XYZ file of C-alpha atoms in Angstrom:
694
model
C -16.066 29.101 -4.551
C -15.345 25.177 -3.460
C -17.072 26.753 -0.426
C -20.093 24.110 0.511
C -20.369 22.971 -2.905
C -20.280 18.902 -2.711
C -22.371 18.959 -0.038
C -24.854 20.633 -2.080
C -24.235 19.311 -5.280
C -25.480 15.754 -2.769
C -28.720 17.319 -1.809
C -30.492 17.733 -5.044
C -31.278 13.864 -4.649
C -33.650 15.283 -1.437
C -36.458 17.160 -2.874
C -38.623 17.579 0.399
C -36.001 18.201 1.558
C -35.282 21.643 -0.663
C -38.304 22.700 -1.323
C -38.609 23.219 2.922
C -35.273 24.768 3.193
C -36.136 27.326 -0.462
C -39.663 27.844 1.311
C -37.822 28.862 4.785
C -34.995 31.511 2.852
C -37.918 33.725 0.506
C -40.124 34.203 2.820
C -37.451 34.276 6.254
C -39.211 32.458 8.770
C -37.553 30.918 11.609
C -36.770 27.865 10.397
C -35.078 25.789 13.522
C -31.023 24.725 13.005
C -31.592 21.466 14.942
C -27.841 21.563 15.017
C -24.308 23.888 14.642
C -21.238 23.653 13.701
C -20.711 24.597 16.719
C -22.783 21.952 18.588
C -20.931 19.602 20.237
C -21.620 16.248 22.238
C -22.244 16.320 25.710
C -19.013 14.930 27.768
C -20.475 11.989 28.997
C -21.219 10.563 25.571
C -17.297 11.366 24.411
C -16.150 9.523 27.254
C -19.069 6.535 27.629
C -17.518 5.708 23.570
C -14.040 5.991 24.509
C -14.675 3.280 27.201
C -16.331 1.281 24.263
C -13.409 1.531 22.130
C -12.123 0.280 24.617
C -13.855 -2.775 25.246
C -14.143 -3.579 21.906
C -9.966 -3.707 21.560
C -10.913 -5.528 24.672
C -13.057 -8.452 23.046
C -15.582 -8.105 25.316
C -17.810 -6.799 22.388
C -21.135 -7.674 24.810
C -19.605 -5.271 27.796
C -18.987 -2.543 24.985
C -22.154 -2.052 24.030
C -24.026 -2.493 26.961
C -22.106 0.231 28.915
C -22.371 2.517 26.123
C -26.902 2.036 26.467
C -26.723 2.380 29.892
C -24.963 5.467 29.358
C -27.267 6.946 26.245
C -29.721 6.202 27.965
C -30.070 7.225 31.452
C -28.625 10.402 29.650
C -31.463 13.834 30.096
C -31.841 16.496 27.635
C -29.992 14.876 24.585
C -28.346 16.693 21.857
C -28.704 16.229 18.060
C -25.338 15.482 18.216
C -25.959 12.343 20.842
C -28.000 10.655 19.139
C -26.225 11.058 15.371
C -23.134 9.485 18.308
C -24.938 6.933 18.583
C -26.136 6.101 14.965
C -22.609 6.439 13.876
C -22.223 4.193 16.732
C -24.765 1.320 16.162
C -23.430 2.040 12.321
C -19.925 0.718 12.641
C -21.007 -1.569 14.987
C -22.882 -3.762 12.563
C -20.459 -3.568 10.170
C -16.874 -4.027 11.826
C -18.516 -6.505 14.152
C -21.667 -7.731 13.542
C -22.055 -7.502 10.376
C -25.145 -6.794 9.217
C -24.925 -4.119 6.581
C -28.666 -3.885 6.643
C -28.710 -2.942 9.710
C -26.142 -0.563 8.846
C -26.756 1.266 6.387
C -30.255 2.036 8.256
C -28.157 4.194 11.081
C -25.706 5.155 8.634
C -29.674 6.239 6.732
C -30.236 8.197 10.381
C -27.380 9.596 10.062
C -27.890 11.218 7.314
C -31.460 12.725 8.255
C -30.162 13.835 11.576
C -27.323 16.291 10.168
C -29.876 17.541 6.952
C -32.608 18.485 9.530
C -31.891 22.368 10.144
C -29.925 25.559 8.050
C -26.884 24.787 9.489
C -24.753 21.117 8.842
C -22.285 20.142 11.316
C -19.408 20.056 8.765
C -16.554 17.744 10.335
C -20.161 15.106 10.664
C -21.119 15.501 7.617
C -17.743 14.203 6.226
C -17.641 11.367 8.883
C -20.784 10.383 7.143
C -19.793 10.301 4.126
C -16.792 7.974 5.288
C -19.439 5.959 7.224
C -21.226 5.456 4.190
C -18.374 4.822 1.690
C -16.726 1.821 4.316
C -20.394 0.558 3.892
C -20.445 0.035 -0.076
C -16.831 -0.865 0.317
C -17.645 -3.959 2.411
C -20.654 -4.794 0.406
C -18.004 -4.234 -2.724
C -18.906 -1.169 -4.590
C -15.395 -0.414 -4.315
C -15.588 2.523 -7.781
C -18.361 4.419 -5.189
C -17.259 4.197 -2.510
C -14.151 6.110 -3.407
C -16.744 8.437 -4.569
C -17.395 8.722 -0.977
C -14.229 8.977 0.617
C -13.564 11.512 -2.994
C -15.767 13.816 -2.224
C -16.270 13.234 1.814
C -12.826 14.754 1.296
C -12.931 16.937 -0.469
C -16.283 19.076 0.893
C -13.460 18.340 3.851
C -11.440 20.666 2.712
C -13.747 23.497 1.590
C -14.596 23.140 5.146
C -12.259 22.147 7.250
C -8.716 22.525 8.568
C -6.745 20.611 8.951
C -6.666 18.708 11.859
C -10.211 17.435 11.056
C -8.532 16.783 7.365
C -6.071 14.178 8.503
C -8.595 11.127 9.122
C -9.749 12.020 6.195
C -6.355 11.607 4.611
C -5.401 8.488 6.164
C -8.150 6.696 5.649
C -8.251 7.329 1.887
C -4.305 6.213 1.936
C -5.916 3.317 4.197
C -7.961 1.661 0.346
C -4.668 1.743 -0.320
C -3.182 -0.733 1.330
C -6.383 -3.012 2.045
C -5.453 -2.293 -1.856
C -1.947 -3.614 -1.293
C -0.729 -1.623 -3.059
C 1.394 -0.597 0.161
C 3.923 2.000 -2.034
C 0.709 4.733 -3.172
C -0.535 4.112 0.641
C 2.469 5.382 2.413
C 1.782 9.743 0.727
C -1.128 9.600 2.128
C -0.322 9.203 5.774
C 2.262 11.563 5.370
C 0.178 13.443 4.772
C -2.135 12.475 7.895
C 0.365 12.941 10.215
C 1.445 16.082 8.472
C -1.993 17.584 8.611
C -2.315 16.316 12.487
C -0.015 18.542 13.808
C -2.720 21.400 13.508
C -4.940 19.183 15.734
C -1.957 19.225 19.127
C -2.618 20.967 22.499
C -6.151 21.284 21.182
C -7.562 18.897 24.254
C -9.038 16.978 21.694
C -7.582 13.144 22.657
C -8.291 11.164 20.075
C -6.299 13.669 17.635
C -3.424 13.966 20.213
C -3.017 10.370 21.449
C -5.154 7.993 18.926
C -4.021 9.686 15.074
C -1.147 10.350 15.687
C 0.659 6.768 16.818
C -1.948 5.395 14.512
C -0.783 6.899 11.460
C 3.083 6.317 12.098
C 2.724 2.605 13.304
C 0.365 2.221 9.583
C 3.342 3.385 7.698
C 5.345 1.357 9.489
C 2.725 -1.435 8.437
C 3.241 -0.470 4.128
C 6.846 -0.277 4.896
C 7.100 -3.903 6.658
C 5.115 -5.457 3.354
C 6.883 -3.810 1.150
C 10.211 -5.687 2.838
C 11.596 -2.351 3.748
C 12.640 -3.740 7.317
C 14.582 -1.056 8.154
C 11.774 1.867 7.109
C 9.376 -0.383 9.281
C 11.767 -0.677 11.827
C 12.910 3.962 12.535
C 8.419 4.672 11.810
C 8.403 2.167 15.065
C 10.633 2.890 16.965
C 8.947 6.904 16.074
C 5.571 6.114 17.132
C 6.648 5.003 20.002
C 8.863 7.819 20.728
C 6.355 10.117 20.088
C 4.325 7.346 22.905
C 7.381 8.004 25.685
C 6.588 12.031 24.396
C 3.528 12.556 25.723
C 2.870 9.727 28.331
C 3.672 12.831 31.007
C 1.436 14.754 29.501
C -1.941 12.043 29.867
C -1.689 10.513 32.463
C -5.993 9.890 32.463
C -5.143 7.708 28.915
C -2.728 5.478 31.329
C -4.083 2.626 29.732
C -4.872 3.740 26.037
C -1.139 4.696 26.038
C 0.778 1.846 27.214
C -2.119 -0.647 25.487
C -0.832 1.595 22.047
C 3.000 0.781 22.831
C 2.249 -2.629 23.419
C 1.207 -2.622 20.016
C 3.581 -1.134 18.990
C 6.440 -3.351 20.500
C 4.860 -6.262 18.860
C 5.034 -5.168 15.539
C 8.785 -3.739 16.643
C 9.335 -7.454 18.070
C 8.329 -8.910 14.565
C 10.314 -6.533 12.042
C 13.395 -7.256 14.529
C 13.666 -10.842 14.226
C 13.157 -10.622 10.443
C 16.216 -8.670 10.745
C 17.875 -11.102 12.678
C 17.698 -8.885 16.450
C 16.537 -11.747 17.366
C 17.482 -11.169 21.563
C 15.693 -7.817 20.906
C 12.496 -8.829 18.957
C 12.359 -11.982 21.672
C 12.780 -9.137 24.558
C 9.338 -6.401 22.306
C 7.510 -9.364 21.971
C 7.436 -10.050 25.363
C 7.163 -7.014 26.857
C 4.094 -6.722 24.057
C 2.804 -9.535 25.508
C 2.984 -8.233 28.962
C 1.035 -4.832 28.458
C -1.668 -6.466 26.270
C -3.318 -9.378 27.638
C -4.132 -6.943 31.204
C -7.672 -7.613 31.390
C -9.010 -4.272 29.019
C -6.259 -4.062 27.287
C -6.356 -5.047 23.211
C -6.032 -9.058 23.455
C -5.621 -9.409 20.052
C -2.226 -7.778 20.116
C -1.282 -9.682 22.186
C -2.457 -12.804 20.441
C -0.182 -11.091 16.878
C 2.523 -11.087 19.236
C 2.206 -14.718 20.475
C 2.208 -16.189 17.800
C 5.525 -13.905 16.283
C 7.094 -15.340 19.818
C 6.513 -18.720 18.597
C 7.131 -18.422 15.139
C 10.874 -17.634 17.102
C 10.868 -20.396 19.193
C 9.834 -22.649 16.348
C 12.735 -21.290 13.737
C 14.710 -21.768 16.925
C 13.839 -25.950 17.682
C 12.898 -24.626 21.236
C 9.664 -27.163 20.715
C 8.338 -26.817 24.359
C 8.417 -22.794 24.777
C 6.115 -22.371 21.227
C 3.741 -25.390 22.511
C 3.593 -23.239 26.079
C 2.142 -20.470 23.869
C 0.258 -22.373 21.234
C -2.127 -24.482 24.059
C -2.632 -20.757 25.051
C -4.011 -19.591 22.193
C -5.642 -22.816 21.476
C -7.722 -21.493 25.145
C -8.186 -18.159 23.909
C -8.654 -18.167 19.943
C -11.924 -20.339 19.588
C -13.840 -17.598 23.316
C -13.026 -14.845 21.039
C -15.914 -12.137 20.968
C -13.868 -10.655 17.832
C -14.749 -11.597 15.011
C -13.023 -9.000 12.473
C -10.622 -9.315 9.475
C -7.942 -9.348 12.552
C -8.788 -11.915 14.063
C -8.768 -14.156 9.966
C -6.327 -12.659 10.174
C -4.548 -13.997 13.846
C -6.212 -18.079 12.977
C -4.778 -18.334 9.281
C -1.472 -17.341 10.871
C -2.180 -19.809 13.972
C -2.874 -22.565 11.258
C 0.504 -21.597 9.902
C 2.303 -21.509 12.738
C 0.907 -24.663 14.233
C 1.419 -26.517 11.132
C 5.211 -26.309 11.380
C 4.837 -26.810 15.157
C 4.103 -30.468 13.842
C 5.829 -30.697 10.877
C 8.906 -30.416 13.353
C 7.702 -32.328 15.460
C 7.110 -35.450 13.131
C 3.275 -35.209 12.645
C 2.980 -35.311 9.526
C -1.197 -35.859 9.703
C -1.931 -32.772 12.122
C 1.076 -30.298 9.973
C -1.565 -31.311 6.334
C -4.628 -31.025 7.850
C -3.941 -27.443 9.884
C -2.168 -26.105 6.254
C -5.566 -27.989 4.519
C -8.328 -25.352 7.219
C -5.510 -22.542 6.517
C -5.567 -23.390 2.895
C -9.656 -23.041 2.759
C -9.742 -19.879 4.847
C -7.588 -18.228 2.834
C -9.399 -18.832 -0.720
C -12.569 -17.248 1.185
C -10.296 -14.315 2.065
C -8.230 -14.129 -1.184
C -11.794 -14.609 -3.486
C -13.283 -11.549 -1.041
C -10.206 -9.248 -1.386
C -9.132 -10.359 -5.036
C -11.830 -7.782 -6.501
C -10.855 -4.325 -4.357
C -6.888 -5.244 -4.766
C -7.571 -4.519 -9.382
C -10.138 -1.012 -8.760
C -8.926 1.458 -10.774
C -8.346 4.445 -7.446
C -6.963 6.022 -10.702
C -9.756 6.005 -12.632
C -12.443 6.556 -10.061
C -10.370 9.347 -8.896
C -10.114 11.454 -11.996
C -13.464 10.224 -12.903
C -14.550 11.751 -8.807
C -12.632 14.688 -8.933
C -14.453 15.587 -13.258
C -18.026 15.732 -12.272
C -17.267 17.430 -8.749
C -15.579 19.976 -11.175
C -18.376 20.166 -13.641
C -21.058 21.145 -11.199
C -19.025 23.449 -10.103
C -19.142 24.324 -13.400
C -23.573 24.297 -14.753
C -24.086 26.293 -10.774
C -21.923 29.069 -12.379
C -22.138 29.043 -14.981
C -24.097 32.176 -15.459
C -21.673 34.683 -13.045
C -18.842 33.415 -16.115
C -20.809 34.921 -18.682
C -21.191 38.203 -16.984
C -16.444 37.689 -16.497
C -16.678 37.159 -19.695
C -18.554 40.460 -20.910
C -17.146 42.533 -18.081
C -13.861 41.702 -19.416
C -14.265 41.692 -23.419
C -15.353 45.239 -22.302
C -12.132 46.268 -20.381
C -10.401 45.258 -22.769
C -11.624 46.886 -25.714
C -10.710 50.200 -23.335
C -7.217 49.236 -22.706
C -6.618 48.580 -26.199
C -8.380 52.448 -26.804
C -5.939 53.565 -23.796
C -2.412 51.573 -25.092
C -2.624 53.144 -29.076
C -3.793 56.483 -27.787
C -0.488 56.023 -25.881
C 1.828 53.884 -28.114
C 4.167 56.448 -29.863
C 4.613 58.370 -27.468
C 6.004 55.684 -24.857
C 8.149 54.664 -28.680
C 11.517 55.370 -27.685
C 11.235 54.874 -23.701
C 10.332 51.430 -24.152
C 13.245 51.327 -26.367
C 16.357 52.469 -23.901
C 14.028 51.355 -20.746
C 13.752 47.242 -22.699
C 17.947 47.541 -22.983
C 18.625 48.758 -18.943
C 15.422 46.215 -17.774
C 17.381 43.033 -20.015
C 20.855 43.988 -18.325
C 19.915 44.186 -15.354
C 17.140 41.199 -15.376
C 19.784 38.784 -16.365
C 22.151 39.926 -13.862
C 19.028 39.665 -11.108
C 19.182 36.181 -12.594
C 22.224 35.615 -12.053
C 22.623 36.282 -8.733
C 19.467 34.927 -7.538
C 20.787 31.613 -9.741
C 24.061 31.659 -7.962
C 22.632 32.741 -4.191
C 19.546 29.701 -5.134
C 22.159 27.190 -5.579
C 23.812 28.192 -1.982
C 20.637 28.016 0.030
C 20.148 24.967 -1.120
C 23.091 22.537 -1.006
C 23.028 24.442 2.644
C 19.157 23.815 3.043
C 19.580 19.387 2.248
C 22.920 19.389 3.824
C 21.314 21.050 7.673
C 18.135 18.542 6.583
C 19.602 15.262 5.501
C 21.399 16.098 9.294
C 18.587 16.744 10.509
C 16.310 13.752 10.158
C 19.766 11.528 11.025
C 19.112 12.612 15.112
C 16.553 11.008 15.778
C 17.727 7.376 14.233
C 20.591 7.500 15.835
C 19.392 9.090 19.410
C 17.226 6.298 19.061
C 19.753 3.813 18.597
C 20.870 5.213 21.657
C 18.448 4.758 23.608
C 18.006 0.933 22.761
C 21.464 0.598 23.259
C 20.573 2.170 27.574
C 17.957 0.313 27.802
C 19.520 -3.101 26.882
C 22.650 -1.841 28.561
C 19.996 -1.546 31.579
C 19.541 -5.477 32.138
C 21.920 -7.529 34.176
C 21.649 -10.493 32.253
C 23.909 -8.816 29.045
C 27.572 -8.827 30.235
C 30.358 -9.798 28.637
C 31.209 -9.750 25.040
C 27.134 -9.094 24.508
C 27.930 -5.562 26.543
C 30.851 -4.636 25.107
C 29.227 -4.477 21.283
C 26.554 -2.504 23.135
C 28.377 -0.695 24.381
C 30.533 0.361 21.393
C 27.508 0.679 19.376
C 26.826 3.919 21.538
C 30.499 4.399 21.238
C 30.324 5.001 17.676
C 26.585 6.198 18.249
C 27.682 9.153 20.150
C 29.889 10.308 17.828
C 28.257 9.974 14.885
C 25.469 12.551 16.537
C 28.659 14.429 18.097
C 29.318 14.536 14.384
C 25.660 15.863 13.346
C 26.391 17.949 15.875
C 28.702 20.384 14.369
C 27.452 19.733 11.157
C 24.547 22.213 12.297
C 26.130 24.429 15.199
C 25.467 27.896 13.679
C 29.255 29.395 12.081
C 30.601 26.260 11.945
C 33.135 26.914 9.479
C 34.419 29.083 11.133
C 36.076 27.577 14.860
C 39.003 25.848 14.883
C 39.731 21.748 14.787
C 39.611 20.949 18.998
C 42.473 18.355 19.746
C 42.695 15.956 22.685
C 44.864 13.887 23.710
C 44.149 10.627 22.732
C 45.615 6.790 23.219
C 45.928 6.022 19.493
C 46.637 2.354 19.617
C 43.904 1.860 21.239
C 41.686 4.631 18.743
C 42.820 1.958 16.208
C 41.563 -1.560 18.465
C 38.522 0.939 18.417
C 37.765 0.663 15.042
C 39.047 -3.300 13.991
C 36.472 -4.163 16.453
C 33.491 -2.204 15.256
C 34.409 -3.747 11.717
C 35.099 -7.037 12.501
C 31.254 -7.618 11.421
C 31.621 -6.644 8.654
C 35.046 -8.184 7.813
C 33.007 -11.458 9.217
C 30.446 -11.435 6.390
C 32.767 -11.932 4.315
C 34.836 -14.086 6.182
C 37.829 -11.705 6.226
C 39.987 -11.144 8.903
C 41.812 -8.168 10.631
C 45.071 -8.170 12.141
C 46.127 -5.243 14.293
C 49.632 -4.211 14.679
C 49.245 -1.568 16.974
C 52.523 -0.177 19.795
C 50.694 1.605 22.722
C 51.131 6.006 21.993
C 49.088 9.657 23.251
C 48.645 11.648 20.303
C 46.979 15.706 20.235
C 44.102 14.763 17.927
C 40.811 15.526 17.668
C 39.287 11.631 18.047
C 35.590 12.491 16.442
C 37.520 13.242 13.160
C 40.311 10.875 13.358
C 37.216 8.470 13.643
C 36.295 8.985 10.555
C 39.314 8.759 8.081
C 39.871 5.649 10.520
C 37.085 3.480 10.090
C 36.877 4.814 6.484
C 40.103 3.482 5.411
C 38.887 0.109 7.233
C 35.550 -0.118 6.246
C 36.633 0.808 2.682
C 39.594 -2.215 2.737
C 36.782 -4.573 3.372
C 35.197 -3.333 0.798
C 36.946 -3.612 -1.956
C 38.347 -7.184 -0.880
C 37.598 -10.438 -2.030
C 36.004 -13.043 0.489
C 38.256 -14.601 2.536
C 41.664 -13.088 1.892
C 43.107 -10.810 5.448
C 43.445 -6.390 6.744
C 46.838 -5.021 7.932
C 46.248 -1.788 10.363
C 49.759 -1.737 11.157
C 51.003 1.295 13.430
C 54.468 3.043 13.335
C 56.192 6.451 15.562
C 59.938 7.533 14.856
C 61.042 10.979 15.849
C 58.157 12.311 16.298
C 56.579 11.059 13.842
C 53.162 8.509 13.533
C 52.004 6.205 10.937
C 49.576 4.872 10.268
C 48.929 1.921 7.552
C 45.825 0.229 5.894
C 47.280 -2.771 3.938
C 43.776 -4.621 1.590
C 44.895 -8.045 -0.229
C 42.037 -6.243 -2.799
C 41.352 -5.891 -6.359
C 43.941 -2.223 -6.618
C 42.846 0.256 -8.038
C 43.653 1.002 -11.438
C 46.323 4.217 -13.131
C 42.783 5.554 -14.960
C 41.440 6.497 -11.246
C 44.527 6.811 -9.753
C 44.624 11.334 -9.353
C 40.792 11.135 -8.610
C 40.203 9.011 -5.237
C 40.473 12.518 -3.246
C 38.871 14.481 -5.732
C 35.202 16.132 -4.228
C 33.867 15.214 -7.744
C 33.270 11.236 -7.273
C 34.218 10.810 -10.691
C 36.282 8.042 -8.394
C 33.664 5.703 -7.377
C 33.492 1.988 -7.678
C 31.030 -1.317 -7.042
C 32.383 -3.414 -4.246
C 33.544 -7.090 -4.888
C 30.167 -8.338 -2.509
C 27.833 -5.188 -5.235
C 28.643 -2.359 -2.486
C 27.290 0.983 -3.297
C 30.419 3.655 -3.484
C 29.220 7.043 -2.576
C 32.804 8.012 -3.504
C 33.258 11.130 -1.803
C 35.099 9.219 1.904
C 38.514 9.913 0.656
C 38.710 12.610 0.658
C 36.398 14.089 3.384
C 40.068 12.343 5.230
C 42.119 14.189 3.606
C 40.390 17.362 4.720
C 41.454 15.972 8.567
C 44.505 14.495 7.606
C 45.672 18.021 6.387
C 43.851 20.080 8.995
C 46.054 18.288 11.354
C 48.710 18.480 9.243
C 49.877 15.128 8.298
C 49.630 13.266 4.762
C 47.564 10.942 3.806
C 48.600 8.406 0.246
C 48.146 4.903 -1.187
C 50.219 2.662 -2.832
C 48.213 0.032 -5.293
C 48.421 -2.446 -7.887
C 45.578 -4.293 -10.493
C 44.282 -7.418 -8.094
C 47.610 -7.739 -5.684
C 46.097 -4.844 -3.404
C 45.787 -1.075 -1.956
C 48.086 0.073 1.474
C 46.343 3.478 2.254
C 49.687 5.537 4.437
C 48.954 8.270 7.397
C 51.333 10.077 9.121
C 50.830 12.815 11.993
C 52.670 14.968 13.335
C 52.014 14.598 17.305
C 53.750 15.554 20.072
C 54.217 12.377 21.615
C 55.242 10.212 24.659
C 55.509 6.175 25.130
C 53.569 5.080 28.114
């Protein structure tokens, strides 16, 4: 019922077109259809648009215009959509680059005219035209009307296009939220766009198979970065990089675009890594991004952004000479840029800010003050433009648009509904007579059946609830385990990449190898969780050097202890035991992490191992807050009632000790503790092993 309704509703204003259409249909005349859903632009036009996009990204505006005009003018036998693509190209150019809204509107009118000049409408181009209309209205600060165009375009798309072609429209609704700086509300649109885009894979459309998937992930990561959720931002940047790495061998002819996109993502990831304190990784990523997008025909504006981020790092480090190198490059590049978009203004703003910081660190306060004045002047101008958009009531606009849309449908279908109502009334009357006639004959059987059905229903409900609960629990466990594989695999990949660098050595290399080993252990654990029939498998044991395992666990957690100025003292003897290495690693790291969590700043933690009579005893002793008597009987329970916050407010989930006890029991061992409030706690592990001294 919704199909094409929005388009028909909006065509009322074009009365002359409706009259011609009615005349053609009513008298069965041969109205020529100049455009159909099956028609597509000429391949050379599609290729010319892709080339022009590359020139735009690299800042070569004039070259993009000349190239597209040359291809279009030399094309013989142009079809209708070739002309529509030309109008769309220039409407976008005057909207985003030349900033001439009057010319942009003129091309928009031509786009509508092309689509309306025939019996059959190309659904995809119509929706794109509605979104161009919304973009122009937004540029004119008519935000509520702009959102109405976006809404109507997407509603029409949902009724007439597949999920693949709807994905970009969903993304652009998210961009509307992003431009309002409502990043949390924008994220669901980007996530939905990613899911819808999966329907495009393998359809041969390069934009939908390459550009859009990485763009959706990158923009969602930007939202998390704007919200200062840097871990989540890093996750989606890495996801975008992984996607580009995966498709790169499949599209060798798109090497330039894919490499440029990877440069953009690396620059963004480098900025996030700097905010997370991983300066070494941040520098490496930013330098790689600059090297990629500084090349001819690559995204020069992104290379400039990466240079600014790297300059900021050098200023923070006090490496002013290194910072000056990039500032001098930007001094030459920025004034000569053809690209005067909002992204360019943001780069100029950041340039003012960072260059001012450079002069401030040099002690040149006069130049620093002048740059800060330029920064605040430009920033105030941009804020005035953004202020109105930021406070647009999108929810209200959405509700109004939906109500108007539904109202048009109700008015159009009023007669049909009246017929349905009369039919339903007649049917109800006949049904009532039928029920009265048979009611007396069915009374007894109904009563007996109701009793049986009620009992059966109760049993089915109970059984269904139990099955549903079990299935949901299993599903959640699989989902969590599955979703953890990607970030941990990415961490292993990043560790491998850094370890390949010959300059990484000494303690840094040792720490990276520990990180890689820890991630590999975690990935092995997740793999075990995802294996079918995993509960039927026996514990797999191997010969493990316990003293080396303890040393490894201590080294992995030393950084956490150092954050609280704590010291971990390790006292072991060389012993080899038959255990499950991964599972025992979980137990030891959990107990040491708990000791760190519940021990105040500056205290000590002791990890001691003893071996007597085929029994290994491991002690983890802290000087922490201790365990109250009221909780001592609950620390090994699964119900998590005994969980508490750490001394620095660290969160606790209360299941670690229960898991540890289960693992130790599987080794035929024992685990217990001794604790006194405000004095400390000692956890003991006893393992019966066949041990041999080294």
